[in-house]
Amino acid sequence: MSRLTVRKAVIPAAGLGTRFLPATKASPKEMLPLVDKPLIQYTVEEAVASGIEDIIIITGRGKRAIEDHFDRSVELEENLKGSGKSQVLHQIRQISHLANFCYVRQSEALGLGHAVLCAQHLIGDEPFAVILGDEIIDAEVPALAQLISVYKKRQKAVLGVQDIPKQDVSRYGIVSPKYVSKGLHRVQDMVEKPSSADAPSTLAVIGRYILPPEIFPILRKTAPGKNGEIQLTDALKTLAKKSAMFAHEIKGQRHDAGDKLGFLIATVEFALKNPSLGADFKEYLLSRANTISTDRRK
Ligand code: UTP
């Protein structure tokens, strides 16, 4: 298999979603709807729009709804057909044709690094993408496609990063960058969730990666780090010492939809852009904003 092409993507979706409890107690965080589509569908559509053919979703207990979502729903299709709802029928059928789906169970949430390692036997000896489903990136050129085009030129690991406010660095993996060209850096090192005093930059890794298969033996040897989990960042730090690694500044609007406030903001932004809801929703928001500002003046 040519190392030039990135055909496969891993979507780790076995995390516990503790930031979104109690909603995520019995339902997967990845199935929370952003307007009318679950979060994970946005991720899958981004991957497909970036040229990915095979999607490997890492699931765990309580995540069956994800598999059902990307499968056919014969009864529902029959019902929609019978009631003449052809447009929605088409939409529903499209979902199961988006890509080739494969599921691997991670029996314990042992960390993002461990989740990626669970896909090794399905990836084999080729480069692959990793996309985190709770980071939704609204971009003209899909975020993953931006990374793939860097990979095509450089043939090395590429991480998606964005410049974030200094006070937020303690929530992200932060890279120590060496400038290459506008928006592109060599990764010299990485620090997971540093204090703002210790952060080597304000470039945060935001849930999009192109990785070579050499990451697997490194992950296998990576000892559990923070919270007893096998951290992808620890393996990436080792990889960056062995081989060149790049950080590409992704162009697009990113939403951390795995966080309650981030999810609410993403909902508002996507609802405003929605062709059938946007105008009415905007009118509602404007009238609501007026009452909020009147209340604040009281
Ligand atoms: P997060 O730590 O952001 O997600 O992991 P989480 O654990 O689901 O959520 P919180 O932080 O407790 O609210 C980043 C990604 O890695 C996946 C998660 O599903 C998420 O997409 N993950 C994490 C796994 O698949 N397995 C794990 O063991 C840990």
mmCIF file of C-alpha atoms and ligand atoms in Angstrom:
data_model
loop_
_atom_site.group_PDB
_atom_site.id
_atom_site.type_symbol
_atom_site.label_atom_id
_atom_site.label_comp_id
_atom_site.label_asym_id
_atom_site.label_seq_id
_atom_site.Cartn_x
_atom_site.Cartn_y
_atom_site.Cartn_z
ATOM 1 C CA MET A 1 0.000 0.000 0.000
ATOM 2 C CA SER A 2 1.322 3.403 -0.975
ATOM 3 C CA ARG A 3 2.342 5.505 1.957
ATOM 4 C CA LEU A 4 1.162 8.541 0.002
ATOM 5 C CA THR A 5 -2.535 7.884 0.496
ATOM 6 C CA VAL A 6 -4.490 8.175 3.724
ATOM 7 C CA ARG A 7 -7.508 5.887 3.303
ATOM 8 C CA LYS A 8 -8.415 4.949 6.840
ATOM 9 C CA ALA A 9 -9.571 6.930 9.843
ATOM 10 C CA VAL A 10 -9.913 5.918 13.466
ATOM 11 C CA ILE A 11 -12.610 7.630 15.510
ATOM 12 C CA PRO A 12 -12.105 6.879 19.204
ATOM 13 C CA ALA A 13 -15.529 6.952 20.838
ATOM 14 C CA ALA A 14 -15.092 4.786 23.914
ATOM 15 C CA GLY A 15 -14.539 7.569 26.453
ATOM 16 C CA LEU A 16 -16.852 8.030 29.416
ATOM 17 C CA GLY A 17 -17.936 11.578 28.616
ATOM 18 C CA THR A 18 -17.772 12.681 32.245
ATOM 19 C CA ARG A 19 -17.913 16.389 31.330
ATOM 20 C CA PHE A 20 -21.402 15.866 29.982
ATOM 21 C CA LEU A 21 -22.973 13.876 32.803
ATOM 22 C CA PRO A 22 -25.735 13.038 33.499
ATOM 23 C CA ALA A 23 -26.669 13.094 29.765
ATOM 24 C CA THR A 24 -23.896 10.595 29.006
ATOM 25 C CA LYS A 25 -24.693 8.111 31.787
ATOM 26 C CA ALA A 26 -26.491 5.681 29.466
ATOM 27 C CA SER A 27 -26.183 7.359 26.049
ATOM 28 C CA PRO A 28 -23.004 7.949 24.069
ATOM 29 C CA LYS A 29 -21.734 11.530 24.042
ATOM 30 C CA GLU A 30 -21.056 11.018 20.323
ATOM 31 C CA MET A 31 -24.803 10.701 19.712
ATOM 32 C CA LEU A 32 -25.702 14.116 21.170
ATOM 33 C CA PRO A 33 -27.456 15.967 18.346
ATOM 34 C CA LEU A 34 -26.090 19.178 16.934
ATOM 35 C CA VAL A 35 -29.368 20.546 15.519
ATOM 36 C CA ASP A 36 -30.478 17.346 13.711
ATOM 37 C CA LYS A 37 -27.382 15.168 13.323
ATOM 38 C CA PRO A 38 -25.401 13.366 16.025
ATOM 39 C CA LEU A 39 -21.890 14.723 16.660
ATOM 40 C CA ILE A 40 -20.251 11.606 15.253
ATOM 41 C CA GLN A 41 -21.982 12.034 11.897
ATOM 42 C CA TYR A 42 -20.293 15.419 11.442
ATOM 43 C CA THR A 43 -16.946 13.705 12.101
ATOM 44 C CA VAL A 44 -17.654 10.894 9.652
ATOM 45 C CA GLU A 45 -18.793 13.387 6.982
ATOM 46 C CA GLU A 46 -15.586 15.388 7.464
ATOM 47 C CA ALA A 47 -13.526 12.204 7.012
ATOM 48 C CA VAL A 48 -15.429 11.181 3.881
ATOM 49 C CA ALA A 49 -15.162 14.695 2.410
ATOM 50 C CA SER A 50 -11.393 14.407 2.990
ATOM 51 C CA GLY A 51 -11.126 11.221 0.917
ATOM 52 C CA ILE A 52 -11.297 8.600 3.693
ATOM 53 C CA GLU A 53 -12.884 5.290 2.655
ATOM 54 C CA ASP A 54 -12.635 3.090 5.766
ATOM 55 C CA ILE A 55 -13.812 4.287 9.152
ATOM 56 C CA ILE A 56 -12.872 2.396 12.293
ATOM 57 C CA ILE A 57 -14.882 3.449 15.307
ATOM 58 C CA ILE A 58 -13.568 2.482 18.741
ATOM 59 C CA THR A 59 -16.572 1.826 20.932
ATOM 60 C CA GLY A 60 -17.231 0.530 24.411
ATOM 61 C CA ARG A 61 -20.070 -0.434 26.700
ATOM 62 C CA GLY A 62 -23.227 1.601 26.206
ATOM 63 C CA LYS A 63 -22.222 2.728 22.689
ATOM 64 C CA ARG A 64 -24.442 0.458 20.573
ATOM 65 C CA ALA A 65 -26.467 3.433 19.325
ATOM 66 C CA ILE A 66 -23.437 4.481 17.241
ATOM 67 C CA GLU A 67 -23.456 1.198 15.283
ATOM 68 C CA ASP A 68 -27.215 1.397 14.820
ATOM 69 C CA HIS A 69 -26.921 4.937 13.492
ATOM 70 C CA PHE A 70 -24.557 3.960 10.659
ATOM 71 C CA ASP A 71 -26.478 0.767 9.832
ATOM 72 C CA ARG A 72 -29.596 0.415 7.653
ATOM 73 C CA SER A 73 -32.891 0.859 9.489
ATOM 74 C CA VAL A 74 -35.171 -1.283 7.350
ATOM 75 C CA GLU A 75 -38.397 -0.741 9.360
ATOM 76 C CA LEU A 76 -37.905 3.013 9.440
ATOM 77 C CA GLU A 77 -37.139 3.063 5.695
ATOM 78 C CA GLU A 78 -40.301 1.063 4.931
ATOM 79 C CA ASN A 79 -42.342 3.409 7.063
ATOM 80 C CA LEU A 80 -40.936 6.547 5.392
ATOM 81 C CA LYS A 81 -41.439 4.988 1.964
ATOM 82 C CA GLY A 82 -45.060 4.109 2.804
ATOM 83 C CA SER A 83 -45.812 7.634 3.981
ATOM 84 C CA GLY A 84 -44.180 9.220 0.925
ATOM 85 C CA LYS A 85 -41.434 11.041 2.891
ATOM 86 C CA SER A 86 -38.922 10.557 0.115
ATOM 87 C CA GLN A 87 -36.552 13.367 1.039
ATOM 88 C CA VAL A 88 -35.962 12.180 4.578
ATOM 89 C CA LEU A 89 -35.839 8.568 3.332
ATOM 90 C CA HIS A 90 -32.975 9.539 1.025
ATOM 91 C CA GLN A 91 -31.160 11.255 3.913
ATOM 92 C CA ILE A 92 -31.545 8.197 6.159
ATOM 93 C CA ARG A 93 -30.313 5.784 3.454
ATOM 94 C CA GLN A 94 -27.298 7.968 2.705
ATOM 95 C CA ILE A 95 -25.980 7.574 6.267
ATOM 96 C CA SER A 96 -25.254 3.856 5.915
ATOM 97 C CA HIS A 97 -23.564 4.423 2.525
ATOM 98 C CA LEU A 98 -21.160 7.109 3.764
ATOM 99 C CA ALA A 99 -18.139 4.779 4.156
ATOM 100 C CA ASN A 100 -17.039 1.245 5.069
ATOM 101 C CA PHE A 101 -17.581 1.044 8.816
ATOM 102 C CA CYS A 102 -15.759 -1.214 11.232
ATOM 103 C CA TYR A 103 -16.121 -1.331 15.011
ATOM 104 C CA VAL A 104 -13.639 -2.373 17.666
ATOM 105 C CA ARG A 105 -14.583 -2.603 21.331
ATOM 106 C CA GLN A 106 -12.202 -1.098 23.851
ATOM 107 C CA SER A 107 -13.192 -3.155 26.863
ATOM 108 C CA GLU A 108 -11.908 -0.607 29.383
ATOM 109 C CA ALA A 109 -11.420 3.141 28.919
ATOM 110 C CA LEU A 110 -7.629 2.947 29.298
ATOM 111 C CA GLY A 111 -6.977 6.195 27.473
ATOM 112 C CA LEU A 112 -6.908 7.724 23.988
ATOM 113 C CA GLY A 113 -3.539 6.091 23.191
ATOM 114 C CA HIS A 114 -4.938 2.681 24.087
ATOM 115 C CA ALA A 115 -8.068 3.356 21.999
ATOM 116 C CA VAL A 116 -5.897 4.087 18.927
ATOM 117 C CA LEU A 117 -3.846 0.937 19.579
ATOM 118 C CA CYS A 118 -7.069 -1.104 19.458
ATOM 119 C CA ALA A 119 -7.240 -0.347 15.684
ATOM 120 C CA GLN A 120 -3.744 -1.605 14.828
ATOM 121 C CA HIS A 121 -4.839 -4.877 13.201
ATOM 122 C CA LEU A 122 -7.252 -2.997 10.913
ATOM 123 C CA ILE A 123 -4.749 -0.316 9.896
ATOM 124 C CA GLY A 124 -1.779 -2.508 9.038
ATOM 125 C CA ASP A 125 1.235 -0.826 7.482
ATOM 126 C CA GLU A 126 -0.205 2.434 6.205
ATOM 127 C CA PRO A 127 -0.653 6.005 7.411
ATOM 128 C CA PHE A 128 -4.028 6.757 8.982
ATOM 129 C CA ALA A 129 -6.079 9.594 10.419
ATOM 130 C CA VAL A 130 -7.386 9.957 13.958
ATOM 131 C CA ILE A 131 -10.372 12.232 14.508
ATOM 132 C CA LEU A 132 -11.871 13.050 17.885
ATOM 133 C CA GLY A 133 -15.621 13.225 17.559
ATOM 134 C CA ASP A 134 -16.282 15.919 20.131
ATOM 135 C CA GLU A 135 -14.132 18.510 18.343
ATOM 136 C CA ILE A 136 -16.376 19.815 15.596
ATOM 137 C CA ILE A 137 -14.556 21.934 13.027
ATOM 138 C CA ASP A 138 -16.603 24.019 10.649
ATOM 139 C CA ALA A 139 -14.256 24.739 7.757
ATOM 140 C CA GLU A 140 -14.423 25.574 4.067
ATOM 141 C CA VAL A 141 -11.732 22.963 3.346
ATOM 142 C CA PRO A 142 -12.434 20.062 5.734
ATOM 143 C CA ALA A 143 -9.934 20.083 8.622
ATOM 144 C CA LEU A 144 -8.753 16.552 7.882
ATOM 145 C CA ALA A 145 -8.263 17.358 4.183
ATOM 146 C CA GLN A 146 -5.985 20.238 5.241
ATOM 147 C CA LEU A 147 -3.802 17.787 7.197
ATOM 148 C CA ILE A 148 -3.809 15.202 4.420
ATOM 149 C CA SER A 149 -2.487 17.752 1.956
ATOM 150 C CA VAL A 150 0.431 18.514 4.314
ATOM 151 C CA TYR A 151 1.010 14.763 4.737
ATOM 152 C CA LYS A 152 1.159 14.275 0.961
ATOM 153 C CA LYS A 153 4.059 16.718 0.750
ATOM 154 C CA ARG A 154 5.926 15.779 3.917
ATOM 155 C CA GLN A 155 5.209 12.040 4.397
ATOM 156 C CA LYS A 156 5.476 12.491 8.175
ATOM 157 C CA ALA A 157 3.052 12.697 11.091
ATOM 158 C CA VAL A 158 0.901 15.842 11.018
ATOM 159 C CA LEU A 159 -1.057 17.226 13.986
ATOM 160 C CA GLY A 160 -3.902 19.706 13.653
ATOM 161 C CA VAL A 161 -3.364 22.699 15.947
ATOM 162 C CA GLN A 162 -4.983 26.061 16.638
ATOM 163 C CA ASP A 163 -3.687 29.139 18.408
ATOM 164 C CA ILE A 164 -5.672 29.457 21.640
ATOM 165 C CA PRO A 165 -5.848 32.094 24.410
ATOM 166 C CA LYS A 166 -3.034 31.654 26.926
ATOM 167 C CA GLN A 167 -5.440 31.160 29.837
ATOM 168 C CA ASP A 168 -6.816 27.989 28.144
ATOM 169 C CA VAL A 169 -3.529 26.085 27.638
ATOM 170 C CA SER A 170 -4.087 23.887 30.711
ATOM 171 C CA ARG A 171 -6.979 22.141 28.889
ATOM 172 C CA TYR A 172 -4.956 20.968 25.858
ATOM 173 C CA GLY A 173 -1.845 19.224 24.577
ATOM 174 C CA ILE A 174 0.501 22.075 23.612
ATOM 175 C CA VAL A 175 3.296 21.792 21.056
ATOM 176 C CA SER A 176 6.772 23.244 21.203
ATOM 177 C CA PRO A 177 6.993 24.556 17.608
ATOM 178 C CA LYS A 178 9.759 25.465 15.199
ATOM 179 C CA TYR A 179 8.475 27.719 12.406
ATOM 180 C CA VAL A 180 8.594 26.169 8.915
ATOM 181 C CA SER A 181 6.264 28.383 6.881
ATOM 182 C CA LYS A 182 3.013 30.290 7.420
ATOM 183 C CA GLY A 183 0.728 28.007 9.448
ATOM 184 C CA LEU A 184 3.216 25.105 9.472
ATOM 185 C CA HIS A 185 5.646 24.153 12.249
ATOM 186 C CA ARG A 186 7.992 21.297 13.130
ATOM 187 C CA VAL A 187 6.986 19.730 16.444
ATOM 188 C CA GLN A 188 10.004 19.608 18.721
ATOM 189 C CA ASP A 189 8.146 18.435 21.813
ATOM 190 C CA MET A 190 4.681 18.409 23.373
ATOM 191 C CA VAL A 191 3.296 19.028 26.852
ATOM 192 C CA GLU A 192 -0.069 17.698 28.000
ATOM 193 C CA LYS A 193 -2.218 20.285 29.826
ATOM 194 C CA PRO A 194 0.607 22.587 31.023
ATOM 195 C CA SER A 195 0.151 25.575 33.328
ATOM 196 C CA SER A 196 0.284 28.863 31.411
ATOM 197 C CA ALA A 197 3.757 29.505 32.872
ATOM 198 C CA ASP A 198 5.092 26.161 31.571
ATOM 199 C CA ALA A 199 3.419 26.172 28.132
ATOM 200 C CA PRO A 200 5.995 26.230 25.301
ATOM 201 C CA SER A 201 3.471 28.013 23.000
ATOM 202 C CA THR A 202 -0.238 28.627 22.597
ATOM 203 C CA LEU A 203 -0.608 26.090 19.767
ATOM 204 C CA ALA A 204 -3.041 23.446 20.995
ATOM 205 C CA VAL A 205 -3.608 20.012 19.455
ATOM 206 C CA ILE A 206 -7.270 19.910 18.509
ATOM 207 C CA GLY A 207 -8.281 16.363 17.764
ATOM 208 C CA ARG A 208 -7.069 15.793 14.194
ATOM 209 C CA TYR A 209 -3.973 13.715 13.443
ATOM 210 C CA ILE A 210 -2.316 11.931 10.516
ATOM 211 C CA LEU A 211 -0.085 9.227 11.923
ATOM 212 C CA PRO A 212 2.326 6.705 10.447
ATOM 213 C CA PRO A 213 1.999 3.037 11.496
ATOM 214 C CA GLU A 214 5.280 3.454 13.440
ATOM 215 C CA ILE A 215 3.125 4.927 16.213
ATOM 216 C CA PHE A 216 1.812 1.444 17.139
ATOM 217 C CA PRO A 217 4.996 -0.140 18.552
ATOM 218 C CA ILE A 218 5.563 3.126 20.446
ATOM 219 C CA LEU A 219 2.028 3.050 21.888
ATOM 220 C CA ARG A 220 2.526 -0.554 22.910
ATOM 221 C CA LYS A 221 5.549 0.470 24.963
ATOM 222 C CA THR A 222 3.991 3.642 26.393
ATOM 223 C CA ALA A 223 3.413 3.339 30.127
ATOM 224 C CA PRO A 224 0.168 4.666 31.636
ATOM 225 C CA GLY A 225 0.530 8.386 32.394
ATOM 226 C CA LYS A 226 -1.969 10.919 33.754
ATOM 227 C CA ASN A 227 -5.040 9.216 35.382
ATOM 228 C CA GLY A 228 -3.482 5.781 34.741
ATOM 229 C CA GLU A 229 -4.377 6.144 31.028
ATOM 230 C CA ILE A 230 -2.165 5.441 28.012
ATOM 231 C CA GLN A 231 -1.820 8.922 26.579
ATOM 232 C CA LEU A 232 -1.530 9.494 22.835
ATOM 233 C CA THR A 233 0.516 12.624 23.634
ATOM 234 C CA ASP A 234 3.205 10.534 25.377
ATOM 235 C CA ALA A 235 3.568 8.313 22.299
ATOM 236 C CA LEU A 236 3.652 11.367 20.008
ATOM 237 C CA LYS A 237 6.458 12.887 22.077
ATOM 238 C CA THR A 238 8.498 9.716 21.513
ATOM 239 C CA LEU A 239 7.674 9.682 17.793
ATOM 240 C CA ALA A 240 8.710 13.356 17.461
ATOM 241 C CA LYS A 241 12.173 12.431 18.819
ATOM 242 C CA LYS A 242 12.606 9.628 16.263
ATOM 243 C CA SER A 243 11.205 11.267 13.158
ATOM 244 C CA ALA A 244 10.032 14.644 11.888
ATOM 245 C CA MET A 245 6.511 15.637 12.957
ATOM 246 C CA PHE A 246 4.533 18.657 11.754
ATOM 247 C CA ALA A 247 1.837 20.865 13.247
ATOM 248 C CA HIS A 248 -0.551 22.495 10.784
ATOM 249 C CA GLU A 249 -2.691 25.421 11.951
ATOM 250 C CA ILE A 250 -6.186 24.372 10.917
ATOM 251 C CA LYS A 251 -8.302 27.039 9.254
ATOM 252 C CA GLY A 252 -11.874 26.847 10.492
ATOM 253 C CA GLN A 253 -14.197 27.436 13.419
ATOM 254 C CA ARG A 254 -13.622 24.824 16.120
ATOM 255 C CA HIS A 255 -16.154 23.844 18.765
ATOM 256 C CA ASP A 256 -15.403 21.692 21.795
ATOM 257 C CA ALA A 257 -18.763 19.966 21.745
ATOM 258 C CA GLY A 258 -17.773 17.494 24.477
ATOM 259 C CA ASP A 259 -18.070 20.354 26.941
ATOM 260 C CA LYS A 260 -21.490 21.743 27.936
ATOM 261 C CA LEU A 261 -20.803 25.388 27.077
ATOM 262 C CA GLY A 262 -18.937 24.483 23.872
ATOM 263 C CA PHE A 263 -21.840 22.276 22.851
ATOM 264 C CA LEU A 264 -24.378 25.071 23.425
ATOM 265 C CA ILE A 265 -22.301 27.509 21.366
ATOM 266 C CA ALA A 266 -21.931 24.945 18.560
ATOM 267 C CA THR A 267 -25.691 24.366 18.609
ATOM 268 C CA VAL A 268 -26.395 28.085 18.212
ATOM 269 C CA GLU A 269 -23.837 28.459 15.396
ATOM 270 C CA PHE A 270 -25.087 25.443 13.433
ATOM 271 C CA ALA A 271 -28.745 26.357 13.993
ATOM 272 C CA LEU A 272 -28.121 29.867 12.651
ATOM 273 C CA LYS A 273 -26.545 28.364 9.502
ATOM 274 C CA ASN A 274 -29.289 25.795 9.001
ATOM 275 C CA PRO A 275 -31.207 26.604 5.792
ATOM 276 C CA SER A 276 -34.637 25.639 7.139
ATOM 277 C CA LEU A 277 -34.284 26.874 10.753
ATOM 278 C CA GLY A 278 -31.719 29.684 10.606
ATOM 279 C CA ALA A 279 -33.986 32.672 9.892
ATOM 280 C CA ASP A 280 -36.607 31.821 12.550
ATOM 281 C CA PHE A 281 -33.970 30.919 15.088
ATOM 282 C CA LYS A 282 -32.143 34.207 14.502
ATOM 283 C CA GLU A 283 -35.371 36.120 15.049
ATOM 284 C CA TYR A 284 -35.923 34.257 18.311
ATOM 285 C CA LEU A 285 -32.341 34.905 19.486
ATOM 286 C CA LEU A 286 -32.593 38.625 18.693
ATOM 287 C CA SER A 287 -35.824 39.013 20.628
ATOM 288 C CA ARG A 288 -34.383 36.961 23.491
ATOM 289 C CA ALA A 289 -31.189 39.038 23.507
ATOM 290 C CA ASN A 290 -33.326 42.151 23.912
ATOM 291 C CA THR A 291 -35.097 40.752 26.961
ATOM 292 C CA ILE A 292 -31.755 39.624 28.436
ATOM 293 C CA SER A 293 -30.239 43.087 28.060
ATOM 294 C CA THR A 294 -33.411 44.702 29.521
ATOM 295 C CA ASP A 295 -33.171 42.298 32.502
ATOM 296 C CA ARG A 296 -29.483 43.175 32.964
ATOM 297 C CA ARG A 297 -30.262 46.885 33.087
ATOM 298 C CA LYS A 298 -32.809 46.379 35.880
HETATM 299 P P1 UTP B 1 -11.766 12.783 26.318
HETATM 300 O O1 UTP B 1 -11.094 12.570 27.618
HETATM 301 O O2 UTP B 1 -11.891 14.152 25.771
HETATM 302 O O3 UTP B 1 -13.229 12.204 26.275
HETATM 303 O O4 UTP B 1 -11.098 11.812 25.257
HETATM 304 P P2 UTP B 1 -14.084 11.484 27.318
HETATM 305 O O5 UTP B 1 -13.274 10.639 28.235
HETATM 306 O O6 UTP B 1 -15.152 10.782 26.556
HETATM 307 O O7 UTP B 1 -14.795 12.716 27.989
HETATM 308 P P3 UTP B 1 -14.623 13.471 29.374
HETATM 309 O O8 UTP B 1 -13.341 14.214 29.270
HETATM 310 O O9 UTP B 1 -14.655 12.416 30.436
HETATM 311 O O10 UTP B 1 -15.830 14.347 29.395
HETATM 312 C C1 UTP B 1 -10.834 12.193 23.905
HETATM 313 C C2 UTP B 1 -11.429 11.187 22.961
HETATM 314 O O11 UTP B 1 -10.867 9.898 23.169
HETATM 315 C C3 UTP B 1 -11.870 8.922 23.339
HETATM 316 C C4 UTP B 1 -13.114 9.677 23.771
HETATM 317 O O12 UTP B 1 -14.274 8.986 23.357
HETATM 318 C C5 UTP B 1 -12.947 11.032 23.083
HETATM 319 O O13 UTP B 1 -13.448 10.995 21.762
HETATM 320 N N1 UTP B 1 -11.401 7.939 24.344
HETATM 321 C C6 UTP B 1 -10.868 8.380 25.512
HETATM 322 C C7 UTP B 1 -11.503 6.600 24.073
HETATM 323 O O14 UTP B 1 -12.001 6.173 23.004
HETATM 324 N N2 UTP B 1 -11.065 5.709 24.996
HETATM 325 C C8 UTP B 1 -10.522 6.100 26.178
HETATM 326 O O15 UTP B 1 -10.118 5.228 26.970
HETATM 327 C C9 UTP B 1 -10.424 7.472 26.435
#
